N, CA, C and O atoms as a DFTB+ gen file, in Angstrom:
668 C
 N C O
     1  1     -37.904     -16.565      15.504
     2  2     -36.968     -15.622      16.032
     3  2     -36.808     -14.444      15.098
     4  3     -37.301     -14.439      13.971
     5  1     -36.105     -13.450      15.601
     6  2     -35.839     -12.254      14.806
     7  2     -34.745     -12.528      13.777
     8  3     -33.833     -13.319      14.014
     9  1     -34.856     -11.856      12.628
    10  2     -33.807     -11.959      11.610
    11  2     -32.599     -11.140      12.045
    12  3     -32.737     -10.028      12.554
    13  1     -31.417     -11.704      11.837
    14  2     -30.183     -10.977      12.134
    15  2     -29.793     -10.187      10.896
    16  3     -29.920     -10.670       9.771
    17  1     -29.316      -8.968      11.114
    18  2     -29.023      -8.064      10.009
    19  2     -27.528      -7.950       9.781
    20  3     -26.729      -8.156      10.694
    21  1     -27.159      -7.618       8.551
    22  2     -25.762      -7.429       8.202
    23  2     -25.651      -6.640       6.921
    24  3     -26.652      -6.322       6.278
    25  1     -24.429      -6.329       6.560
    26  2     -24.169      -5.579       5.333
    27  2     -22.745      -5.841       4.878
    28  3     -21.898      -6.261       5.666
    29  1     -22.486      -5.590       3.590
    30  2     -21.121      -5.688       3.078
    31  2     -20.895      -4.621       2.019
    32  3     -21.835      -4.103       1.417
    33  1     -19.624      -4.307       1.812
    34  2     -19.221      -3.310       0.831
    35  2     -17.873      -3.729       0.263
    36  3     -16.969      -4.092       1.015
    37  1     -17.731      -3.683      -1.049
    38  2     -16.470      -4.013      -1.721
    39  2     -16.169      -2.905      -2.714
    40  3     -17.036      -2.502      -3.490
    41  1     -14.929      -2.412      -2.689
    42  2     -14.515      -1.376      -3.623
    43  2     -13.070      -1.569      -4.016
    44  3     -12.314      -2.248      -3.320
    45  1     -12.686      -0.978      -5.121
    46  2     -11.297      -1.088      -5.543
    47  2     -10.988      -0.148      -6.691
    48  3     -11.875       0.493      -7.256
    49  1      -9.720      -0.083      -7.017
    50  2      -9.258       0.712      -8.155
    51  2      -7.987       0.077      -8.686
    52  3      -7.275      -0.623      -7.966
    53  1      -7.717       0.331      -9.950
    54  2      -6.512      -0.194     -10.579
    55  2      -6.059       0.812     -11.631
    56  3      -6.878       1.483     -12.259
    57  1      -4.741       0.908     -11.814
    58  2      -4.219       1.856     -12.785
    59  2      -4.443       1.341     -14.208
    60  3      -4.496       0.139     -14.465
    61  1      -4.569       2.281     -15.089
    62  2      -4.629       2.010     -16.519
    63  2      -3.590       2.891     -17.186
    64  3      -3.101       3.842     -16.576
    65  1      -3.256       2.597     -18.395
    66  2      -2.258       3.387     -19.110
    67  2      -2.842       4.774     -19.397
    68  3      -3.654       4.945     -20.306
    69  1      -2.409       5.757     -18.602
    70  2      -2.891       7.126     -18.749
    71  2      -1.695       7.993     -19.123
    72  3      -0.832       8.240     -18.280
    73  1      -1.625       8.459     -20.365
    74  2      -0.435       9.191     -20.827
    75  2      -0.089      10.430     -20.011
    76  3       1.092      10.683     -19.776
    77  1      -1.081      11.219     -19.565
    78  2      -0.753      12.449     -18.846
    79  2      -0.124      12.159     -17.486
    80  3       0.721      12.931     -17.033
    81  1      -0.516      11.052     -16.811
    82  2       0.113      10.692     -15.536
    83  2       1.575      10.325     -15.775
    84  3       2.462      10.760     -15.041
    85  1       1.814       9.534     -16.791
    86  2       3.193       9.161     -17.138
    87  2       4.016      10.405     -17.467
    88  3       5.169      10.503     -17.047
    89  1       3.450      11.354     -18.206
    90  2       4.171      12.574     -18.575
    91  2       4.512      13.424     -17.351
    92  3       5.604      13.988     -17.273
    93  1       3.589      13.519     -16.401
    94  2       3.845      14.292     -15.176
    95  2       4.973      13.656     -14.376
    96  3       5.889      14.352     -13.935
    97  1       4.917      12.336     -14.184
    98  2       5.967      11.639     -13.431
    99  2       7.311      11.719     -14.147
   100  3       8.349      11.897     -13.509
   101  1       7.292      11.590     -15.452
   102  2       8.536      11.670     -16.214
   103  2       9.150      13.063     -16.097
   104  3      10.365      13.187     -15.948
   105  1       8.336      14.103     -16.160
   106  2       8.845      15.469     -16.027
   107  2       9.382      15.730     -14.618
   108  3      10.351      16.470     -14.452
   109  1       8.750      15.119     -13.593
   110  2       9.176      15.336     -12.213
   111  2      10.469      14.600     -11.889
   112  3      11.353      15.165     -11.245
   113  1      10.594      13.341     -12.326
   114  2      11.741      12.518     -11.942
   115  2      12.863      12.501     -12.989
   116  3      14.029      12.331     -12.632
   117  1      12.531      12.675     -14.257
   118  2      13.525      12.629     -15.335
   119  2      13.270      13.793     -16.297
   120  3      12.750      13.580     -17.392
   121  1      13.629      15.019     -15.905
   122  2      13.315      16.204     -16.715
   123  2      13.997      16.219     -18.080
   124  3      13.527      16.906     -18.987
   125  1      15.085      15.485     -18.247
   126  2      15.769      15.450     -19.544
   127  2      15.106      14.482     -20.517
   128  3      15.517      14.399     -21.674
   129  1      14.097      13.755     -20.072
   130  2      13.362      12.846     -20.941
   131  2      14.120      11.577     -21.281
   132  3      13.796      10.921     -22.271
   133  1      15.118      11.212     -20.491
   134  2      15.976      10.088     -20.836
   135  2      15.424       8.740     -20.400
   136  3      16.038       7.718     -20.706
   137  1      14.303       8.687     -19.704
   138  2      13.777       7.414     -19.219
   139  2      12.301       7.267     -19.548
   140  3      11.579       8.251     -19.710
   141  1      11.869       6.014     -19.644
   142  2      10.458       5.711     -19.801
   143  2       9.899       5.364     -18.427
   144  3      10.389       4.442     -17.773
   145  1       8.886       6.088     -17.987
   146  2       8.306       5.911     -16.662
   147  2       6.990       5.136     -16.782
   148  3       6.143       5.444     -17.620
   149  1       6.841       4.113     -15.912
   150  2       5.638       3.279     -15.924
   151  2       5.032       3.209     -14.518
   152  3       5.529       2.460     -13.677
   153  1       3.967       3.976     -14.250
   154  2       3.314       3.895     -12.934
   155  2       2.240       2.800     -12.921
   156  3       1.545       2.580     -13.913
   157  1       2.120       2.117     -11.769
   158  2       1.070       1.113     -11.567
   159  2       0.572       1.231     -10.133
   160  3       1.345       1.534      -9.224
   161  1      -0.718       0.991      -9.935
   162  2      -1.248       0.961      -8.583
   163  2      -2.554       0.177      -8.559
   164  3      -3.228       0.028      -9.579
   165  1      -2.896      -0.318      -7.378
   166  2      -4.204      -0.905      -7.154
   167  2      -4.553      -0.822      -5.677
   168  3      -3.669      -0.762      -4.822
   169  1      -5.835      -0.820      -5.387
   170  2      -6.369      -0.840      -4.028
   171  2      -7.604      -1.726      -4.018
   172  3      -8.338      -1.800      -5.003
   173  1      -7.823      -2.391      -2.905
   174  2      -9.071      -3.123      -2.686
   175  2      -9.494      -2.882      -1.242
   176  3      -8.661      -2.848      -0.336
   177  1     -10.787      -2.716      -1.040
   178  2     -11.336      -2.423       0.279
   179  2     -12.598      -3.259       0.462
   180  3     -13.496      -3.227      -0.379
   181  1     -12.665      -4.009       1.562
   182  2     -13.820      -4.866       1.854
   183  2     -14.271      -4.585       3.282
   184  3     -13.454      -4.532       4.201
   185  1     -15.576      -4.405       3.460
   186  2     -16.139      -4.208       4.800
   187  2     -17.383      -5.073       4.926
   188  3     -18.233      -5.113       4.036
   189  1     -17.466      -5.764       6.061
   190  2     -18.605      -6.635       6.347
   191  2     -19.003      -6.402       7.802
   192  3     -18.139      -6.292       8.672
   193  1     -20.311      -6.326       8.070
   194  2     -20.759      -6.323       9.460
   195  2     -21.991      -7.205       9.570
   196  3     -22.786      -7.322       8.636
   197  1     -22.127      -7.823      10.739
   198  2     -23.201      -8.794      10.947
   199  2     -23.680      -8.705      12.383
   200  3     -22.876      -8.723      13.315
   201  1     -24.971      -8.610      12.558
   202  2     -25.555      -8.661      13.884
   203  2     -25.613     -10.130      14.292
   204  3     -26.206     -10.944      13.583
   205  1     -25.005     -10.478      15.427
   206  2     -24.939     -11.878      15.851
   207  2     -25.842     -12.173      17.040
   208  3     -25.880     -13.303      17.528
   209  1     -26.541     -11.204      17.489
   210  2     -27.475     -11.344      18.606
   211  2     -28.121     -10.000      18.849
   212  3     -27.804      -9.020      18.175
   213  1     -29.016      -9.953      19.799
   214  2     -29.718      -8.707      20.076
   215  2     -28.759      -7.587      20.474
   216  3     -28.990      -6.431      20.121
   217  1     -27.678      -7.911      21.209
   218  2     -26.752      -6.898      21.715
   219  2     -25.339      -7.039      21.163
   220  3     -24.403      -6.475      21.730
   221  1     -25.163      -7.778      20.072
   222  2     -23.816      -8.034      19.540
   223  2     -23.758      -7.788      18.037
   224  3     -24.689      -8.096      17.294
   225  1     -22.640      -7.229      17.624
   226  2     -22.394      -7.018      16.192
   227  2     -20.907      -7.238      15.943
   228  3     -20.066      -6.825      16.741
   229  1     -20.590      -7.894      14.825
   230  2     -19.205      -8.151      14.408
   231  2     -18.919      -7.314      13.161
   232  3     -19.721      -7.278      12.228
   233  1     -17.763      -6.642      13.159
   234  2     -17.319      -5.834      12.016
   235  2     -15.993      -6.403      11.505
   236  3     -15.087      -6.678      12.291
   237  1     -15.885      -6.575      10.203
   238  2     -14.669      -7.068       9.571
   239  2     -14.291      -6.096       8.458
   240  3     -15.114      -5.774       7.600
   241  1     -13.033      -5.626       8.475
   242  2     -12.552      -4.689       7.445
   243  2     -11.223      -5.178       6.910
   244  3     -10.399      -5.709       7.655
   245  1     -11.016      -4.995       5.600
   246  2      -9.765      -5.386       4.956
   247  2      -9.431      -4.347       3.888
   248  3     -10.296      -3.932       3.118
   249  1      -8.172      -3.937       3.854
   250  2      -7.689      -3.012       2.826
   251  2      -6.304      -3.465       2.379
   252  3      -5.469      -3.846       3.200
   253  1      -6.071      -3.421       1.081
   254  2      -4.734      -3.671       0.554
   255  2      -4.502      -2.719      -0.611
   256  3      -5.363      -2.548      -1.473
   257  1      -3.328      -2.106      -0.622
   258  2      -2.977      -1.191      -1.703
   259  2      -1.506      -1.295      -2.034
   260  3      -0.677      -1.493      -1.147
   261  1      -1.181      -1.162      -3.299
   262  2       0.196      -1.186      -3.778
   263  2       0.357      -0.099      -4.840
   264  3      -0.516       0.096      -5.686
   265  1       1.482       0.599      -4.779
   266  2       1.831       1.604      -5.776
   267  2       3.255       1.330      -6.226
   268  3       4.099       0.922      -5.428
   269  1       3.520       1.558      -7.517
   270  2       4.850       1.291      -8.053
   271  2       5.129       2.258      -9.207
   272  3       4.273       2.513     -10.054
   273  1       6.342       2.778      -9.209
   274  2       6.803       3.624     -10.311
   275  2       8.119       3.031     -10.799
   276  3       9.100       2.982     -10.057
   277  1       8.134       2.583     -12.050
   278  2       9.349       2.028     -12.645
   279  2       9.859       2.986     -13.715
   280  3       9.082       3.593     -14.452
   281  1      11.177       3.106     -13.782
   282  2      11.808       3.916     -14.822
   283  2      12.844       3.047     -15.525
   284  3      13.672       2.410     -14.874
   285  1      12.797       3.023     -16.839
   286  2      13.711       2.201     -17.635
   287  2      14.521       3.112     -18.544
   288  3      13.978       3.873     -19.345
   289  1      15.830       3.010     -18.395
   290  2      16.751       3.832     -19.171
   291  2      17.780       2.947     -19.869
   292  3      18.850       3.426     -20.245
   293  1      17.468       1.649     -20.050
   294  2      18.460       0.689     -20.542
   295  2      18.868       0.941     -21.991
   296  3      19.919       0.461     -22.416
   297  1      18.077       1.672     -22.754
   298  2      18.458       1.965     -24.145
   299  2      19.622       2.946     -24.239
   300  3      20.241       3.064     -25.296
   301  1      19.931       3.650     -23.155
   302  2      20.952       4.694     -23.168
   303  2      22.366       4.165     -22.898
   304  3      23.312       4.953     -22.916
   305  1      22.542       2.890     -22.656
   306  2      23.846       2.369     -22.240
   307  2      24.918       2.547     -23.317
   308  3      26.085       2.755     -22.987
   309  1      24.556       2.471     -24.565
   310  2      25.540       2.591     -25.648
   311  2      26.067       4.024     -25.787
   312  3      27.209       4.215     -26.206
   313  1      25.271       5.017     -25.449
   314  2      25.666       6.410     -25.630
   315  2      26.598       6.921     -24.545
   316  3      27.197       7.983     -24.712
   317  1      26.738       6.212     -23.453
   318  2      27.552       6.670     -22.341
   319  2      29.033       6.419     -22.629
   320  3      29.413       5.333     -23.066
   321  1      29.847       7.412     -22.383
   322  2      31.289       7.265     -22.604
   323  2      32.026       6.958     -21.300
   324  3      32.933       6.126     -21.278
   325  1      31.638       7.624     -20.223
   326  2      32.353       7.449     -18.963
   327  2      31.431       7.808     -17.809
   328  3      30.535       8.639     -17.956
   329  1      31.655       7.177     -16.656
   330  2      30.880       7.494     -15.460
   331  2      29.767       6.502     -15.229
   332  3      29.747       5.423     -15.822
   333  1      28.824       6.878     -14.347
   334  2      27.726       5.982     -13.978
   335  2      26.433       6.394     -14.646
   336  3      26.162       7.581     -14.824
   337  1      25.650       5.419     -15.008
   338  2      24.375       5.668     -15.660
   339  2      23.324       4.769     -15.017
   340  3      23.502       3.552     -14.963
   341  1      22.228       5.356     -14.528
   342  2      21.136       4.571     -13.955
   343  2      20.362       3.932     -15.104
   344  3      19.855       4.629     -15.983
   345  1      20.275       2.606     -15.091
   346  2      19.566       1.888     -16.141
   347  2      18.104       1.645     -15.785
   348  3      17.212       1.833     -16.613
   349  1      17.871       1.229     -14.553
   350  2      16.511       0.969     -14.095
   351  2      16.373       1.429     -12.651
   352  3      17.295       1.271     -11.851
   353  1      15.226       1.996     -12.323
   354  2      14.933       2.301     -10.932
   355  2      13.473       1.963     -10.671
   356  3      12.629       2.044     -11.563
   357  1      13.197       1.584      -9.437
   358  2      11.866       1.130      -9.073
   359  2      11.548       1.619      -7.657
   360  3      12.305       1.363      -6.720
   361  1      10.431       2.320      -7.512
   362  2       9.939       2.755      -6.218
   363  2       8.586       2.098      -6.010
   364  3       7.676       2.284      -6.816
   365  1       8.444       1.325      -4.929
   366  2       7.156       0.695      -4.652
   367  2       6.856       0.805      -3.161
   368  3       7.760       0.816      -2.325
   369  1       5.583       0.884      -2.854
   370  2       5.146       0.949      -1.470
   371  2       3.706       0.468      -1.389
   372  3       2.977       0.461      -2.381
   373  1       3.315       0.070      -0.192
   374  2       1.951      -0.393      -0.026
   375  2       1.670      -0.776       1.408
   376  3       2.561      -0.806       2.258
   377  1       0.394      -1.069       1.654
   378  2       0.023      -1.513       2.986
   379  2      -1.162      -2.459       2.926
   380  3      -1.942      -2.468       1.974
   381  1      -1.265      -3.252       3.978
   382  2      -2.372      -4.183       4.161
   383  2      -2.883      -3.986       5.580
   384  3      -2.111      -4.005       6.539
   385  1      -4.187      -3.799       5.702
   386  2      -4.802      -3.557       7.007
   387  2      -5.988      -4.505       7.167
   388  3      -6.813      -4.653       6.266
   389  1      -6.053      -5.135       8.321
   390  2      -7.162      -6.034       8.647
   391  2      -7.674      -5.655      10.036
   392  3      -6.880      -5.410      10.944
   393  1      -8.980      -5.606      10.205
   394  2      -9.559      -5.259      11.496
   395  2     -10.774      -6.141      11.765
   396  3     -11.628      -6.335      10.901
   397  1     -10.826      -6.667      12.981
   398  2     -11.969      -7.451      13.442
   399  2     -12.437      -6.816      14.748
   400  3     -11.663      -6.686      15.697
   401  1     -13.720      -6.417      14.789
   402  2     -14.237      -5.720      15.971
   403  2     -15.541      -6.357      16.430
   404  3     -16.431      -6.634      15.626
   405  1     -15.636      -6.581      17.722
   406  2     -16.866      -7.078      18.335
   407  2     -17.444      -5.948      19.181
   408  3     -16.788      -5.443      20.092
   409  1     -18.669      -5.562      18.872
   410  2     -19.379      -4.529      19.606
   411  2     -20.458      -5.206      20.452
   412  3     -21.268      -5.974      19.934
   413  1     -20.466      -4.914      21.766
   414  2     -21.465      -5.501      22.670
   415  2     -22.146      -4.381      23.458
   416  3     -21.485      -3.501      24.009
   417  1     -23.476      -4.431      23.501
   418  2     -24.265      -3.459      24.257
   419  2     -24.690      -4.133      25.555
   420  3     -25.400      -5.138      25.535
   421  1     -24.248      -3.570      26.699
   422  2     -24.567      -4.133      28.014
   423  2     -25.911      -3.645      28.536
   424  3     -26.600      -4.354      29.270
   425  1     -26.271      -2.447      28.157
   426  2     -27.522      -1.861      28.649
   427  2     -27.755      -0.526      27.964
   428  3     -27.136      -0.207      26.949
   429  1     -28.659       0.240      28.544
   430  2     -29.059       1.517      27.970
   431  2     -27.906       2.517      27.864
   432  3     -27.894       3.351      26.958
   433  1     -26.939       2.441      28.782
   434  2     -25.877       3.442      28.842
   435  2     -24.476       2.905      28.537
   436  3     -23.577       3.697      28.254
   437  1     -24.263       1.595      28.585
   438  2     -22.909       1.031      28.499
   439  2     -22.765       0.085      27.304
   440  3     -23.594      -0.798      27.084
   441  1     -21.685       0.295      26.535
   442  2     -21.341      -0.649      25.470
   443  2     -19.824      -0.764      25.385
   444  3     -19.100       0.068      25.933
   445  1     -19.347      -1.801      24.695
   446  2     -17.898      -2.010      24.576
   447  2     -17.546      -2.427      23.158
   448  3     -18.391      -2.894      22.394
   449  1     -16.262      -2.242      22.828
   450  2     -15.693      -2.693      21.557
   451  2     -14.389      -3.424      21.850
   452  3     -13.508      -2.893      22.528
   453  1     -14.272      -4.637      21.338
   454  2     -13.028      -5.394      21.386
   455  2     -12.520      -5.445      19.951
   456  3     -13.198      -5.967      19.066
   457  1     -11.313      -4.896      19.719
   458  2     -10.799      -4.745      18.361
   459  2      -9.424      -5.381      18.219
   460  3      -8.528      -5.145      19.031
   461  1      -9.270      -6.189      17.180
   462  2      -7.980      -6.758      16.794
   463  2      -7.625      -6.172      15.438
   464  3      -8.389      -6.303      14.482
   465  1      -6.465      -5.527      15.352
   466  2      -5.995      -4.918      14.109
   467  2      -4.705      -5.584      13.664
   468  3      -3.920      -6.058      14.485
   469  1      -4.501      -5.613      12.371
   470  2      -3.233      -6.043      11.798
   471  2      -2.881      -5.039      10.713
   472  3      -3.698      -4.742       9.841
   473  1      -1.654      -4.515      10.771
   474  2      -1.233      -3.505       9.804
   475  2       0.188      -3.813       9.345
   476  3       1.083      -4.038      10.160
   477  1       0.377      -3.820       8.041
   478  2       1.696      -4.029       7.444
   479  2       1.918      -2.953       6.395
   480  3       1.093      -2.771       5.500
   481  1       3.028      -2.242       6.506
   482  2       3.396      -1.214       5.528
   483  2       4.817      -1.501       5.046
   484  3       5.682      -1.877       5.837
   485  1       5.052      -1.322       3.750
   486  2       6.412      -1.473       3.231
   487  2       6.674      -0.377       2.200
   488  3       5.755       0.146       1.569
   489  1       7.937      -0.054       2.053
   490  2       8.378       0.753       0.917
   491  2       9.734       0.223       0.466
   492  3      10.527      -0.267       1.271
   493  1       9.981       0.329      -0.822
   494  2      11.185      -0.248      -1.395
   495  2      11.658       0.620      -2.558
   496  3      10.868       1.106      -3.367
   497  1      12.971       0.794      -2.608
   498  2      13.592       1.484      -3.736
   499  2      14.740       0.614      -4.229
   500  3      15.599       0.212      -3.444
   501  1      14.756       0.325      -5.513
   502  2      15.853      -0.454      -6.089
   503  2      16.349       0.245      -7.343
   504  3      15.608       0.959      -8.017
   505  1      17.632       0.016      -7.638
   506  2      18.248       0.715      -8.762
   507  2      19.364      -0.156      -9.358
   508  3      20.148      -0.767      -8.631
   509  1      19.414      -0.198     -10.675
   510  2      20.484      -0.876     -11.399
   511  2      21.292       0.196     -12.124
   512  3      20.749       0.966     -12.916
   513  1      22.596       0.238     -11.846
   514  2      23.480       1.260     -12.413
   515  2      24.591       0.595     -13.209
   516  3      25.122      -0.439     -12.802
   517  1      24.941       1.189     -14.344
   518  2      26.069       0.724     -15.158
   519  2      27.199       1.720     -14.978
   520  3      27.023       2.915     -15.215
   521  1      28.368       1.228     -14.556
   522  2      29.538       2.073     -14.364
   523  2      30.579       1.717     -15.414
   524  3      30.984       0.561     -15.537
   525  1      31.007       2.722     -16.168
   526  2      32.008       2.504     -17.207
   527  2      33.165       3.462     -16.965
   528  3      32.962       4.668     -16.821
   529  1      34.364       2.928     -16.923
   530  2      35.545       3.766     -16.760
   531  2      36.033       4.220     -18.129
   532  3      35.881       3.503     -19.118
   533  1      36.612       5.400     -18.182
   534  2      37.030       5.995     -19.444
   535  2      38.401       5.566     -19.914
   536  3      38.963       6.222     -20.791
   537  1      38.973       4.495     -19.376
   538  2      40.318       4.105     -19.780
   539  2      40.329       3.127     -20.954
   540  3      41.390       2.642     -21.348
   541  1      39.145       2.832     -21.517
   542  2      39.094       1.971     -22.690
   543  2      39.155       0.492     -22.373
   544  3      39.060      -0.329     -23.286
   545  1      39.309       0.127     -21.127
   546  2      39.350      -1.292     -20.758
   547  2      37.925      -1.748     -20.504
   548  3      37.273      -1.284     -19.568
   549  1      37.445      -2.656     -21.339
   550  2      36.054      -3.105     -21.245
   551  2      35.785      -3.860     -19.942
   552  3      34.680      -3.782     -19.404
   553  1      36.776      -4.587     -19.432
   554  2      36.592      -5.376     -18.209
   555  2      36.474      -4.496     -16.973
   556  3      36.107      -4.980     -15.902
   557  1      36.777      -3.220     -17.107
   558  2      36.732      -2.307     -15.976
   559  2      35.321      -1.755     -15.741
   560  3      35.119      -0.966     -14.818
   561  1      34.354      -2.154     -16.555
   562  2      32.968      -1.718     -16.403
   563  2      32.247      -2.657     -15.452
   564  3      32.629      -3.817     -15.299
   565  1      31.195      -2.144     -14.811
   566  2      30.461      -2.982     -13.858
   567  2      28.999      -2.574     -13.794
   568  3      28.625      -1.456     -14.146
   569  1      28.192      -3.507     -13.339
   570  2      26.788      -3.259     -13.035
   571  2      26.635      -3.317     -11.520
   572  3      27.176      -4.214     -10.874
   573  1      25.909      -2.375     -10.959
   574  2      25.690      -2.341      -9.514
   575  2      24.184      -2.313      -9.271
   576  3      23.469      -1.469      -9.812
   577  1      23.717      -3.249      -8.448
   578  2      22.305      -3.296      -8.074
   579  2      22.191      -2.935      -6.594
   580  3      22.866      -3.534      -5.758
   581  1      21.346      -1.967      -6.269
   582  2      21.130      -1.608      -4.871
   583  2      19.636      -1.706      -4.563
   584  3      18.788      -1.435      -5.413
   585  1      19.341      -2.099      -3.330
   586  2      17.962      -2.323      -2.927
   587  2      17.801      -1.893      -1.466
   588  3      18.540      -2.349      -0.593
   589  1      16.838      -1.021      -1.213
   590  2      16.542      -0.551       0.143
   591  2      15.081      -0.856       0.411
   592  3      14.210      -0.499      -0.382
   593  1      14.811      -1.516       1.525
   594  2      13.436      -1.901       1.851
   595  2      13.168      -1.666       3.337
   596  3      14.036      -1.875       4.185
   597  1      11.957      -1.232       3.625
   598  2      11.519      -1.025       4.997
   599  2      10.175      -1.719       5.177
   600  3       9.278      -1.575       4.346
   601  1      10.041      -2.470       6.260
   602  2       8.780      -3.135       6.602
   603  2       8.371      -2.740       8.013
   604  3       9.197      -2.742       8.926
   605  1       7.130      -2.408       8.189
   606  2       6.586      -2.082       9.506
   607  2       5.332      -2.915       9.722
   608  3       4.420      -2.909       8.896
   609  1       5.296      -3.637      10.846
   610  2       4.153      -4.499      11.152
   611  2       3.649      -4.211      12.566
   612  3       4.428      -3.969      13.488
   613  1       2.323      -4.244      12.707
   614  2       1.695      -4.053      14.017
   615  2       0.549      -5.041      14.160
   616  3      -0.108      -5.390      13.179
   617  1       0.313      -5.493      15.398
   618  2      -0.801      -6.390      15.699
   619  2      -1.367      -6.030      17.076
   620  3      -1.156      -6.766      18.040
   621  1      -2.088      -4.900      17.179
   622  2      -2.628      -4.505      18.485
   623  2      -4.001      -5.130      18.759
   624  3      -4.770      -5.423      17.843
   625  1      -4.272      -5.318      20.035
   626  2      -5.574      -5.755      20.526
   627  2      -6.031      -4.691      21.526
   628  3      -5.274      -4.306      22.418
   629  1      -7.280      -4.215      21.375
   630  2      -7.749      -3.103      22.207
   631  2      -9.171      -3.382      22.692
   632  3     -10.008      -3.892      21.948
   633  1      -9.421      -3.040      23.940
   634  2     -10.773      -3.156      24.509
   635  2     -11.137      -1.801      25.091
   636  3     -10.369      -1.229      25.864
   637  1     -12.309      -1.284      24.722
   638  2     -12.747      -0.028      25.326
   639  2     -14.214      -0.133      25.734
   640  3     -15.006      -0.854      25.128
   641  1     -14.538       0.610      26.775
   642  2     -15.900       0.690      27.282
   643  2     -16.356       2.134      27.161
   644  3     -15.584       3.057      27.419
   645  1     -17.607       2.332      26.771
   646  2     -18.176       3.672      26.633
   647  2     -19.462       3.765      27.428
   648  3     -20.334       2.899      27.353
   649  1     -19.555       4.847      28.197
   650  2     -20.736       5.150      28.993
   651  2     -21.381       6.389      28.390
   652  3     -20.728       7.422      28.238
   653  1     -22.656       6.287      28.048
   654  2     -23.392       7.398      27.454
   655  2     -24.423       7.893      28.465
   656  3     -25.267       7.125      28.926
   657  1     -24.349       9.188      28.809
   658  2     -25.296       9.767      29.787
   659  2     -26.642      10.050      29.130
   660  3     -26.742      10.161      27.908
   661  1     -27.659      10.162      29.952
   662  2     -28.968      10.607      29.474
   663  2     -28.892      12.073      29.117
   664  3     -28.138      12.826      29.732
   665  1     -29.651      12.479      28.147
   666  2     -29.678      13.903      27.776
   667  2     -30.875      14.604      28.329
   668  3     -31.045      15.803      28.108
């Protein structure tokens, strides 16, 4: 019989400690220089396709990525006399995408694709704040933690047919 053909591809990236990126983010988010900013990110991408018959091919794709920016200002708590001070803040977001597609050729002019996708996206912001009142009462101080998160998920299934005319 004939050999069935296929291919695969894998790629990715990951953050490393790059001083100029940290300096840019620190200048953008904390212009007074009062916080240490730590960015992190990674991505991975995988694609595979395989011919499963004379008129059939399967495609599989996967992507995952995460980004995070943390700021730490906890060393500044002693210098504050009154009011609120952000000690830590964290911004993170990412997505995961998976796709499975079956391509079938019916004849010279007609083919179809059946596709199942899965997509998940999230973003999150969290912050730890120290509140100190100026009345000298130590018990009147407090720590407040706030967290906001959004998740979006989709799982569509799609079938399409394509007709190609003669030229």
